Amino acid sequence: MPFVKVKDGAEIFYKDQGKGQPVLFCHGWPLSGDAWEPSIVHMARHGFRAVAHDRRSHGRSSQTWDGNDMDTYADDLNTLIEHLDLRDIILVGHSTGGGEAAHYVGRHGSGRVAGVVLVGAVPPRMVKSEKYPKGLDLSAMDGIRKGVFDDRAQFYEDLSLPFFGYNREGAKVSVGARKDFWRQGMLGGLKGQLDCIHEFSEVDYGPDLEKIDVPFLWIHGTDDQIVPIDAAARTGIHMVKSGDKELKEYEGAPHGLVVTHQDRFNDDLLAFAKKIAK
């Protein structure tokens, strides 16, 4: 399996499929690059090169004690990009991966990036503050930390319900999707996943959004129970400086819309990629 070694010796797993302009996928917490499989195949089938990595301490990448912070995630991503010499990238980030994608641009610039797509993404900041009054209470994150530490396996099984909106009346539940969520979560390391809770919830990504100067698409479900749309997409879209930006709201869609609204999402992603294709 392909890995790239980063500056502290950690090894980052990645998958690289198809040929053409690269689409680089950043996954959500506590998942892995496998969360993007249908989108990887869809984009590769339509003439794009699809690349997805496992963030450190997630999936098949090294489980590190240190470095589970957004600066290091962005630097790891930069190392992968340079290793594969990716240019004119369509950078796609879901949830925590949306923070990673935005922070990559904020930290390393958009010189190699042709466009950015955020999906159910955590920017500008999940936790409430004076600057972000629509955010969640910090106590919610403390509850996540306790649940993960006390019984990670059960917590991830329970979390899969609101993640996919399967706790809503009339929802068509996929037992397989829930099991795969659990599988991906349990592949990662406990320490890194605990550290990452702070990174996806308490980091201010507003300054990163302000540095995005390439075509930009934000997709977010109106029934996202994990990253509520008001504090995220509806606030963050106004911070993006790009003159070519759009927010697409999926009515009634949950956080895991990449799975529950797979065809619609893949079609929207492909249309955006074709629009800005180099």
Coordinates of C-alpha atoms in Angstrom, one line a residue:
M1 CA 0.0 0.0 0.0
P2 CA 1.3 3.5 -0.8
F3 CA 2.5 5.7 2.1
V4 CA 4.4 9.0 2.2
K5 CA 6.8 9.7 5.1
V6 CA 6.4 13.2 6.7
K7 CA 8.8 15.3 8.6
D8 CA 8.4 13.6 12.0
G9 CA 8.7 10.1 10.5
A10 CA 5.0 9.4 10.5
E11 CA 3.7 7.5 7.5
I12 CA 0.5 8.8 5.8
F13 CA -1.5 6.3 3.8
Y14 CA -3.1 7.4 0.5
K15 CA -4.9 6.0 -2.5
D16 CA -4.4 7.4 -6.0
Q17 CA -6.7 6.4 -8.8
G18 CA -7.5 7.6 -12.3
K19 CA -5.7 10.0 -14.5
G20 CA -6.2 13.7 -15.2
Q21 CA -6.6 16.9 -13.1
P22 CA -6.3 15.9 -9.4
V23 CA -9.2 15.9 -7.0
L24 CA -7.8 15.6 -3.4
F25 CA -10.2 14.4 -0.7
C26 CA -9.9 15.1 3.0
H27 CA -12.1 13.0 5.3
G28 CA -14.1 13.7 8.4
W29 CA -13.5 12.5 12.0
P30 CA -13.1 9.7 13.0
L31 CA -13.1 8.2 9.5
S32 CA -10.5 7.5 6.8
G33 CA -10.1 8.0 3.1
D34 CA -12.4 5.1 2.6
A35 CA -15.3 7.5 3.3
W36 CA -14.8 8.9 -0.2
E37 CA -14.8 5.6 -2.2
P38 CA -17.9 6.2 -4.4
S39 CA -16.7 9.7 -5.1
I40 CA -13.2 8.5 -5.9
V41 CA -14.6 6.0 -8.4
H42 CA -17.0 8.5 -9.8
M43 CA -14.4 11.2 -10.5
A44 CA -11.8 8.7 -11.8
R45 CA -14.4 7.3 -14.2
H46 CA -15.0 10.9 -15.6
G47 CA -11.4 11.7 -16.4
F48 CA -10.0 13.0 -13.1
R49 CA -7.2 11.7 -10.8
A50 CA -8.7 11.0 -7.4
V51 CA -6.5 11.0 -4.4
A52 CA -7.5 10.4 -0.7
H53 CA -5.4 10.1 2.3
D54 CA -5.9 8.9 5.9
R55 CA -5.1 11.7 8.3
R56 CA -2.5 10.8 10.9
S57 CA -3.9 8.7 13.7
H58 CA -6.8 7.8 11.4
G59 CA -7.3 4.8 9.2
R60 CA -4.0 3.1 8.1
S61 CA -1.7 6.1 8.8
S62 CA 0.7 6.2 11.7
Q63 CA -0.9 6.5 15.1
T64 CA 1.2 9.3 16.6
W65 CA 1.3 10.7 20.2
D66 CA 2.2 14.2 19.0
G67 CA 1.3 16.2 16.0
N68 CA -2.5 15.6 16.1
D69 CA -3.2 19.2 15.4
M70 CA -4.4 21.2 12.4
D71 CA -1.1 22.8 11.6
T72 CA 0.5 19.4 11.3
Y73 CA -2.4 17.9 9.4
A74 CA -2.0 20.7 6.8
D75 CA 1.7 20.2 6.7
D76 CA 1.2 16.4 6.2
L77 CA -1.2 17.2 3.3
N78 CA 1.4 19.6 1.8
T79 CA 4.0 16.8 1.9
L80 CA 1.6 14.4 0.1
I81 CA 0.9 17.1 -2.5
E82 CA 4.5 17.7 -3.1
H83 CA 5.3 14.0 -3.1
L84 CA 2.8 13.4 -5.8
D85 CA 3.5 16.7 -7.5
L86 CA -0.2 17.6 -7.6
R87 CA -1.1 20.8 -9.4
D88 CA -4.4 22.5 -10.2
I89 CA -6.0 20.5 -7.4
I90 CA -9.7 20.4 -6.7
L91 CA -9.5 20.2 -2.9
V92 CA -12.5 18.6 -1.3
G93 CA -13.0 18.4 2.5
H94 CA -15.8 16.9 4.6
S95 CA -16.4 17.9 8.2
T96 CA -13.0 18.0 9.9
G97 CA -11.5 17.5 6.5
G98 CA -13.1 20.8 5.5
G99 CA -11.1 22.5 8.3
E100 CA -8.0 20.7 7.0
A101 CA -8.6 21.8 3.4
A102 CA -9.2 25.4 4.5
H103 CA -6.2 25.4 6.7
Y104 CA -4.0 24.0 4.0
V105 CA -4.9 27.1 1.9
G106 CA -4.5 29.4 4.8
R107 CA -1.1 27.9 5.7
H108 CA 0.4 27.0 2.3
G109 CA -1.5 29.2 -0.1
S110 CA -3.6 28.3 -3.2
G111 CA -0.7 28.1 -5.7
R112 CA -1.4 24.4 -6.4
V113 CA -5.2 24.7 -5.9
A114 CA -7.7 25.3 -8.7
G115 CA -10.8 25.1 -6.5
V116 CA -12.1 24.2 -3.1
V117 CA -15.3 22.2 -2.1
L118 CA -16.3 22.1 1.5
V119 CA -19.0 19.5 2.6
G120 CA -20.7 19.7 5.9
A121 CA -17.5 21.4 7.0
V122 CA -16.6 22.6 10.5
P123 CA -15.3 26.2 9.6
P124 CA -15.4 28.8 10.7
R125 CA -15.7 27.4 14.3
M126 CA -17.9 24.8 15.9
V127 CA -17.8 25.9 19.5
K128 CA -19.5 29.1 20.5
S129 CA -17.5 32.3 21.3
E130 CA -18.1 36.0 21.3
K131 CA -17.1 36.0 17.6
Y132 CA -19.2 33.0 16.8
P133 CA -22.4 33.2 18.9
K134 CA -24.2 30.5 16.8
G135 CA -21.8 27.8 17.7
L136 CA -22.2 24.8 20.1
D137 CA -21.5 24.8 23.8
L138 CA -18.1 23.6 24.8
S139 CA -19.8 21.0 27.0
A140 CA -20.9 19.2 23.9
M141 CA -17.3 18.6 23.0
D142 CA -16.5 17.5 26.5
G143 CA -19.3 15.0 26.2
I144 CA -17.7 13.7 23.0
R145 CA -14.3 13.4 24.6
K146 CA -15.8 11.4 27.5
G147 CA -17.8 9.1 25.3
V148 CA -14.8 8.3 23.1
F149 CA -12.5 7.7 26.0
D150 CA -14.9 5.7 28.1
D151 CA -16.3 3.4 25.4
R152 CA -15.1 4.3 21.9
A153 CA -16.7 1.3 20.2
Q154 CA -20.1 2.0 21.6
F155 CA -19.8 5.7 21.1
Y156 CA -19.1 5.4 17.4
E157 CA -21.9 2.9 16.9
D158 CA -24.3 5.4 18.5
L159 CA -22.9 8.4 16.6
S160 CA -23.6 6.8 13.3
L161 CA -27.3 7.3 13.8
P162 CA -27.4 11.1 13.9
F163 CA -24.4 11.3 11.5
F164 CA -26.5 9.7 8.7
G165 CA -29.8 11.1 10.0
Y166 CA -31.0 7.6 10.7
N167 CA -32.6 8.8 13.9
R168 CA -35.2 10.8 12.0
E169 CA -38.7 9.4 11.5
G170 CA -39.1 7.6 8.2
A171 CA -35.3 7.4 7.5
K172 CA -34.2 4.4 5.5
V173 CA -31.4 2.9 7.6
S174 CA -28.4 1.2 6.1
V175 CA -26.9 -1.2 8.6
G176 CA -24.0 -1.6 6.3
A177 CA -23.2 2.2 6.3
R178 CA -23.4 2.2 10.1
K179 CA -21.0 -0.8 10.3
D180 CA -18.6 0.9 7.9
F181 CA -18.6 4.1 10.0
W182 CA -17.7 2.0 13.0
R183 CA -15.0 0.1 11.2
Q184 CA -13.3 3.2 9.9
G185 CA -13.5 4.9 13.3
M186 CA -12.0 1.9 15.1
L187 CA -9.1 1.7 12.7
G188 CA -7.7 5.0 14.1
G189 CA -5.8 5.5 17.4
L190 CA -7.5 6.7 20.5
K191 CA -5.0 9.4 21.5
G192 CA -5.0 11.0 18.0
Q193 CA -8.8 10.9 17.8
L194 CA -9.2 12.5 21.2
D195 CA -6.7 15.3 20.2
C196 CA -8.6 15.9 17.0
I197 CA -11.8 16.8 18.9
H198 CA -10.2 20.0 19.9
E199 CA -9.0 20.7 16.3
F200 CA -12.4 20.3 14.7
S201 CA -14.3 22.2 17.3
E202 CA -12.2 25.0 18.9
V203 CA -9.9 26.1 16.1
D204 CA -10.9 29.4 14.3
Y205 CA -10.9 28.8 10.6
G206 CA -12.2 32.2 9.7
P207 CA -8.7 33.5 8.7
D208 CA -8.3 30.5 6.5
L209 CA -11.6 31.0 4.7
E210 CA -10.6 34.6 4.1
K211 CA -7.5 33.4 2.2
I212 CA -9.5 31.2 -0.3
D213 CA -9.2 33.1 -3.6
V214 CA -10.1 30.3 -6.0
P215 CA -13.5 29.0 -7.2
F216 CA -15.4 27.7 -4.1
L217 CA -18.4 25.5 -3.4
W218 CA -19.9 24.8 0.0
I219 CA -22.4 21.9 0.3
H220 CA -24.3 21.5 3.5
G221 CA -27.4 19.6 4.7
T222 CA -30.1 21.7 6.4
D223 CA -30.6 18.8 8.9
D224 CA -27.0 18.4 9.8
Q225 CA -27.1 17.3 13.5
I226 CA -23.3 17.2 13.9
V227 CA -22.2 20.5 12.3
P228 CA -25.3 22.7 12.3
I229 CA -25.6 24.7 9.1
D230 CA -26.2 28.1 10.7
A231 CA -22.9 28.2 12.6
A232 CA -21.0 26.7 9.7
A233 CA -21.9 27.1 6.0
R234 CA -24.3 30.0 6.4
T235 CA -21.8 31.9 8.5
G236 CA -18.6 30.8 6.8
I237 CA -19.6 31.4 3.2
H238 CA -19.5 35.2 3.8
M239 CA -15.9 35.0 4.9
V240 CA -14.6 33.4 1.7
K241 CA -13.0 36.1 -0.5
S242 CA -13.3 34.3 -3.8
G243 CA -15.4 36.1 -6.4
D244 CA -16.7 32.7 -7.6
K245 CA -18.4 31.1 -4.6
E246 CA -21.6 29.3 -4.0
L247 CA -23.5 27.6 -1.1
K248 CA -25.7 24.7 -2.0
E249 CA -28.1 23.7 0.8
Y250 CA -29.4 20.1 0.6
E251 CA -32.8 20.3 2.2
G252 CA -33.3 17.8 5.0
A253 CA -29.8 16.2 4.4
P254 CA -27.7 15.0 7.3
H255 CA -24.0 15.3 8.1
G256 CA -23.2 12.1 6.2
L257 CA -24.8 13.3 2.9
V258 CA -21.9 12.0 0.9
V259 CA -23.4 8.6 1.6
T260 CA -27.2 9.4 2.0
H261 CA -27.2 11.7 -1.0
Q262 CA -24.4 10.1 -2.9
D263 CA -25.6 10.5 -6.5
R264 CA -26.6 14.2 -6.0
F265 CA -23.3 15.0 -4.3
N266 CA -21.2 13.2 -6.9
D267 CA -23.1 15.0 -9.7
D268 CA -22.5 18.4 -8.1
L269 CA -18.9 17.7 -7.5
L270 CA -18.3 16.6 -11.1
A271 CA -20.2 19.7 -12.4
F272 CA -18.0 22.0 -10.3
A273 CA -14.8 20.1 -11.4
K274 CA -15.7 20.3 -15.0
K275 CA -16.6 24.0 -14.7
I276 CA -13.1 24.9 -13.5
A277 CA -11.2 22.1 -15.3
K278 CA -7.7 23.1 -16.4

